Amino acid sequence: MSDITIMGYAAMSMGQTLKPFTYEPPKLGEHDVRVSVTHCGLCYTDIHGIENYYGVVTFPFVPGHEIVGYISEVGKAPFGLKVGDRVGIGWQGRSCGYCEWCMRGEDQLCLDIVDSGTWVPYGGFSSSVVVDSRFAYLLPDSMPSEVAAVLMCGGISVYSPLQMYAKQNLRKIGIIGIGGLGHLAIQFAHALDYDVTVISTSSGKKGEAFAFGADHFIVSDDRATLRQLEFNFDLLLCTAHGNIHWEPLLEILKKRGKIVMVGFPDITFNSTDLIAHELSMTGSFLGNRATMKEMLSFAQEHGIKPRIELMPMSEINDAIEKVKQNKARYRIVLVNDKI
Ligand SMILES: [Zn+2]
Ligand SMILES: [Zn+2]
């Protein structure tokens, strides 16, 4: 595919299946790079985006935010990158650089992120994307592209809070959900020396949870076991989405325990325990650029690897269906077969 038109897969309106979509390539800004996409992971937030769950998506919408490819063109003044470099890109493709959060190095909280914080003009289920070179991460040579792709969202989303709370000496963690995010969270938490309990809706993933590094495993509707674990956990990391029965989970947190969301679950619960036990509930969103670089090195050093199924990008709608039916084990990465 030439650079004259770009081919992507777009939802033309909310909730639609993706269709081939061509568009003119955007011009490069001074610090931008154009990246020819070779691989792009499929994350549940792509599906949420197509469904406009977050209320910020405009259509046509080309999802895809676990991007790996090669730099094909650079603007006048790229930061430390050149044509031919292999890079990874996540949800964030730029930031304003001068708001209070950017000034603190917390670019993922940039006040301008919704309007102008992603790639231009579309996501990674495309022949190419344009980003600010500061948000394209040079990859270690020995890291396979499909592994790097998944780390760009799944990896950073779980590593960022796990490394932060590890420094606060929170040690007993419950990881809720063992899907795309959860199976990485178990590996990172184990490598960060947490005592890891996996809480899953099904006992079918028990063996794999232990293989990923879990120390304990609980089925979430096993109320008898949960009751025995009352006031046991410093921290719960929720990697799941959809409906969750929260009250039995809040009961296993220590007083002043913390629950951190990285998936996008629905939240409705009786607030008694939250108040009476002084619990905190918070979110964690991606990670800053320094943490992204640290995460790539940490994953490499500790042999942390997502479990991946490769599929051709032209079969994207089949891949989405598989993820929706919870049949992906554990992450699908699409290989660009049309460029
Ligand atoms: Zn994602
Ligand atoms: Zn900013």
XYZ file of C-alpha atoms and ligand atoms in Angstrom:
341
model
C 0.000 0.000 0.000
C 1.466 3.391 -0.934
C 1.460 6.431 1.279
C -1.043 8.109 -1.068
C -3.947 6.528 0.729
C -4.057 4.714 4.019
C -6.139 1.623 4.470
C -7.723 0.928 7.817
C -10.683 -0.868 9.362
C -13.326 1.508 10.652
C -16.630 1.431 12.495
C -18.641 3.917 10.421
C -21.126 4.391 13.264
C -21.632 3.216 16.834
C -21.616 -0.560 17.355
C -21.062 -1.425 13.667
C -18.725 -4.157 12.419
C -15.493 -2.752 11.001
C -15.238 -2.114 7.260
C -12.213 -1.390 5.039
C -11.757 2.362 4.970
C -9.294 4.500 3.034
C -8.192 8.014 3.890
C -5.572 10.606 3.016
C -2.371 10.450 5.069
C -2.068 13.290 7.571
C 0.913 15.630 7.300
C 3.667 15.263 9.863
C 4.172 17.881 12.575
C 7.690 18.944 13.486
C 8.223 16.227 16.115
C 6.018 13.554 14.516
C 6.832 10.184 13.011
C 4.826 8.066 10.593
C 4.803 4.383 11.533
C 3.947 1.544 9.127
C 1.932 -0.852 11.257
C 2.979 -4.508 11.265
C 1.125 -5.686 14.403
C -1.728 -4.403 16.534
C -3.201 -6.062 19.623
C -6.956 -6.203 20.204
C -7.967 -4.919 23.646
C -11.433 -4.785 25.189
C -11.260 -0.996 25.158
C -11.288 -1.127 21.321
C -14.677 -2.833 21.596
C -15.815 -0.316 24.208
C -14.666 2.428 21.817
C -16.712 1.004 18.924
C -19.702 0.917 21.282
C -18.846 4.486 22.451
C -18.945 3.283 26.074
C -16.660 6.198 27.023
C -18.782 8.799 25.211
C -15.764 10.460 23.545
C -15.472 8.600 20.238
C -16.252 10.219 16.876
C -17.075 8.118 13.815
C -15.707 6.858 11.501
C -13.532 5.279 14.183
C -10.489 3.123 13.455
C -9.568 1.430 16.757
C -6.264 -0.244 17.628
C -3.893 1.005 20.301
C -1.345 -1.792 20.854
C 0.686 -0.804 17.837
C 4.059 -2.016 16.605
C 5.654 -1.030 13.318
C 8.554 0.651 11.561
C 9.132 4.364 11.166
C 8.646 5.246 7.494
C 8.949 9.038 7.722
C 10.017 11.611 10.294
C 9.110 15.280 10.785
C 11.716 18.038 10.867
C 12.815 17.411 14.455
C 11.970 13.923 15.776
C 13.166 13.064 19.291
C 15.792 10.327 19.040
C 14.160 8.223 16.300
C 14.958 7.633 12.639
C 13.444 5.965 9.584
C 13.567 2.175 9.957
C 13.379 2.097 13.768
C 10.956 -0.469 15.217
C 8.682 1.165 17.760
C 5.666 0.460 19.951
C 2.780 2.886 20.489
C -0.110 2.717 22.968
C -3.315 4.715 23.446
C -1.455 7.964 23.849
C 0.083 9.520 20.759
C 0.757 13.041 22.047
C 0.214 15.421 24.943
C 0.057 19.199 25.266
C 3.406 19.374 27.086
C 2.519 22.390 29.241
C -0.500 21.601 31.455
C 0.153 20.919 35.148
C 0.122 17.128 34.605
C 2.480 17.181 31.645
C 4.811 19.426 33.659
C 4.851 16.785 36.415
C 5.722 14.055 33.894
C 2.261 12.477 34.194
C 1.450 12.850 30.492
C -1.307 10.217 30.671
C -3.343 12.741 32.703
C -2.806 15.599 30.198
C -5.789 17.945 30.281
C -5.891 17.848 26.494
C -5.838 14.053 26.129
C -9.414 13.579 24.936
C -9.257 16.163 22.164
C -5.757 15.666 20.912
C -4.015 12.941 22.913
C -4.224 9.950 20.573
C -2.731 9.093 17.206
C -3.542 11.078 14.054
C -6.035 10.656 12.594
C -6.899 7.046 13.391
C -5.739 3.984 15.312
C -3.553 0.990 14.606
C -5.901 -1.213 12.608
C -4.471 0.697 9.657
C -1.533 0.619 7.291
C 0.080 3.529 9.178
C -0.356 5.975 12.048
C 1.209 9.323 12.938
C 2.295 10.148 16.495
C 4.530 12.552 18.353
C 7.949 10.862 18.453
C 7.948 11.185 22.271
C 5.145 8.592 22.383
C 6.773 6.059 20.031
C 8.951 3.732 22.125
C 12.031 2.111 20.671
C 11.750 -1.636 21.309
C 14.446 -4.013 22.564
C 15.775 -5.946 19.522
C 15.067 -9.345 21.009
C 11.441 -8.584 21.967
C 9.024 -10.098 19.426
C 6.676 -7.516 17.867
C 3.518 -9.316 19.019
C 4.789 -9.351 22.625
C 5.679 -5.657 22.494
C 2.273 -4.819 21.010
C 0.381 -6.234 23.991
C 2.696 -4.551 26.479
C 1.844 -1.114 24.999
C -1.608 -1.126 26.639
C -2.165 -4.360 28.571
C 1.348 -4.251 30.024
C 1.550 -0.597 31.014
C -2.026 -0.557 32.385
C -1.213 -3.176 35.005
C 2.489 -2.447 35.563
C 1.983 1.231 36.396
C -0.238 0.721 39.491
C 1.551 -2.495 40.522
C 4.964 -0.829 40.675
C 3.532 2.219 42.462
C 1.775 0.236 45.229
C 4.728 -2.150 45.588
C 6.784 0.907 46.606
C 4.151 1.664 49.283
C 4.782 -1.812 50.675
C 1.325 -3.199 49.917
C 2.021 -6.912 49.578
C -1.159 -9.007 49.662
C -2.939 -8.499 46.382
C -6.078 -9.989 44.845
C -6.240 -9.819 41.063
C -9.825 -9.883 39.829
C -10.182 -11.404 36.367
C -7.734 -13.444 34.332
C -8.109 -12.244 30.765
C -5.920 -10.049 28.591
C -5.028 -7.687 31.441
C -5.278 -10.194 34.285
C -2.823 -12.765 32.918
C -0.214 -9.988 32.601
C -1.035 -8.543 36.026
C -0.339 -11.946 37.638
C 3.088 -12.128 35.972
C 4.074 -8.553 36.862
C 2.749 -8.851 40.444
C 4.672 -12.100 40.969
C 7.874 -10.493 39.642
C 7.307 -7.502 41.985
C 7.131 -9.921 44.960
C 3.461 -9.519 45.810
C 1.631 -12.424 47.439
C -0.797 -12.992 44.550
C -4.336 -14.349 44.825
C -6.299 -14.672 41.601
C -10.060 -14.228 41.832
C -11.816 -15.635 38.774
C -15.388 -16.442 37.800
C -14.331 -19.898 36.634
C -12.161 -22.657 38.093
C -11.100 -23.568 34.534
C -8.198 -21.104 34.591
C -6.724 -22.283 37.906
C -3.802 -24.236 36.415
C -2.853 -21.383 34.129
C -3.133 -18.826 36.938
C -0.515 -20.804 38.916
C 1.648 -21.126 35.803
C 1.568 -17.324 35.413
C 2.797 -16.942 39.016
C -0.289 -16.903 41.259
C 0.188 -18.102 44.853
C -3.521 -18.720 45.538
C -6.720 -19.023 43.495
C -10.356 -18.365 44.436
C -13.540 -18.739 42.418
C -15.487 -15.518 42.902
C -18.800 -17.172 43.808
C -17.127 -19.386 46.449
C -18.586 -17.320 49.275
C -17.396 -19.683 52.025
C -13.748 -19.183 51.082
C -14.186 -15.435 50.613
C -15.732 -15.178 54.082
C -12.670 -16.880 55.611
C -10.490 -14.253 53.958
C -12.219 -11.282 55.581
C -9.774 -8.378 56.201
C -6.963 -10.184 54.365
C -5.907 -8.063 51.404
C -4.014 -4.777 51.124
C -5.044 -4.283 47.556
C -7.448 -5.565 44.910
C -6.646 -4.931 41.257
C -9.722 -5.240 39.076
C -8.813 -6.207 35.513
C -12.343 -7.311 34.580
C -15.182 -5.492 32.840
C -18.960 -5.916 33.001
C -20.973 -6.867 36.072
C -19.187 -7.758 39.290
C -20.697 -8.703 42.646
C -18.729 -6.209 44.715
C -19.822 -6.680 48.341
C -18.081 -10.050 49.006
C -14.903 -8.598 47.471
C -14.948 -5.455 49.583
C -15.162 -7.680 52.675
C -11.795 -9.326 51.985
C -9.950 -5.975 52.013
C -8.130 -4.918 55.173
C -9.373 -1.756 56.842
C -8.197 1.181 54.708
C -7.564 -1.300 51.893
C -7.548 -0.175 48.313
C -9.339 -1.297 45.203
C -7.832 -0.202 41.903
C -9.661 -0.409 38.570
C -7.779 -0.980 35.360
C -10.576 -2.813 33.528
C -13.838 -0.942 33.048
C -16.347 -2.780 35.260
C -19.828 -1.558 36.092
C -19.872 -0.259 39.657
C -22.923 -0.556 41.890
C -22.640 -1.703 45.481
C -23.863 -1.197 49.007
C -21.468 1.405 50.409
C -21.450 0.175 54.043
C -18.025 -1.514 53.956
C -16.470 1.266 51.887
C -17.384 3.767 54.607
C -17.092 1.681 57.770
C -13.720 0.164 56.781
C -12.402 3.411 55.230
C -11.676 1.683 51.937
C -10.486 3.593 48.876
C -11.560 2.927 45.364
C -9.499 4.392 42.558
C -8.590 4.004 38.906
C -5.301 3.752 37.129
C -4.950 4.944 33.555
C -2.123 3.726 31.295
C 1.167 5.116 32.641
C 3.593 7.951 31.997
C 6.430 7.780 29.483
C 9.120 7.022 32.058
C 7.043 4.123 33.416
C 6.444 2.840 29.870
C 10.199 2.609 29.285
C 10.735 1.029 32.712
C 7.949 -1.507 32.002
C 9.529 -2.621 28.713
C 12.882 -3.240 30.456
C 11.221 -4.935 33.435
C 9.202 -7.268 31.176
C 12.327 -8.131 29.216
C 14.398 -8.752 32.360
C 11.761 -10.927 34.062
C 10.646 -12.835 30.950
C 7.090 -11.519 31.197
C 5.187 -12.529 28.123
C 1.569 -12.193 27.123
C -0.069 -15.399 25.863
C -0.945 -14.528 22.287
C -3.047 -15.761 19.403
C -2.005 -14.288 16.057
C -4.680 -13.563 13.443
C -4.559 -11.676 10.131
C -5.804 -8.082 10.433
C -8.279 -8.720 7.596
C -10.115 -11.080 10.023
C -10.594 -8.329 12.560
C -14.347 -8.792 12.933
C -13.875 -12.498 13.749
C -11.241 -11.481 16.304
C -13.628 -8.984 17.921
C -16.340 -11.651 18.127
C -13.905 -14.039 19.815
C -12.948 -11.435 22.434
C -16.604 -10.545 23.055
C -17.387 -14.215 23.656
C -14.460 -14.426 26.080
C -12.779 -17.077 23.914
C -9.422 -15.342 23.347
C -6.533 -16.984 25.276
C -5.408 -14.460 26.314
C -4.722 -11.724 23.824
C -5.259 -11.561 20.078
C -2.657 -9.720 18.047
C -3.536 -8.869 14.453
C -0.795 -9.107 11.875
C -1.124 -6.597 9.074
C -1.658 -8.726 5.934
C -2.803 -5.960 3.589
C 0.150 -3.594 3.473
Zn -6.131 -1.305 25.757
Zn -0.869 18.342 29.066
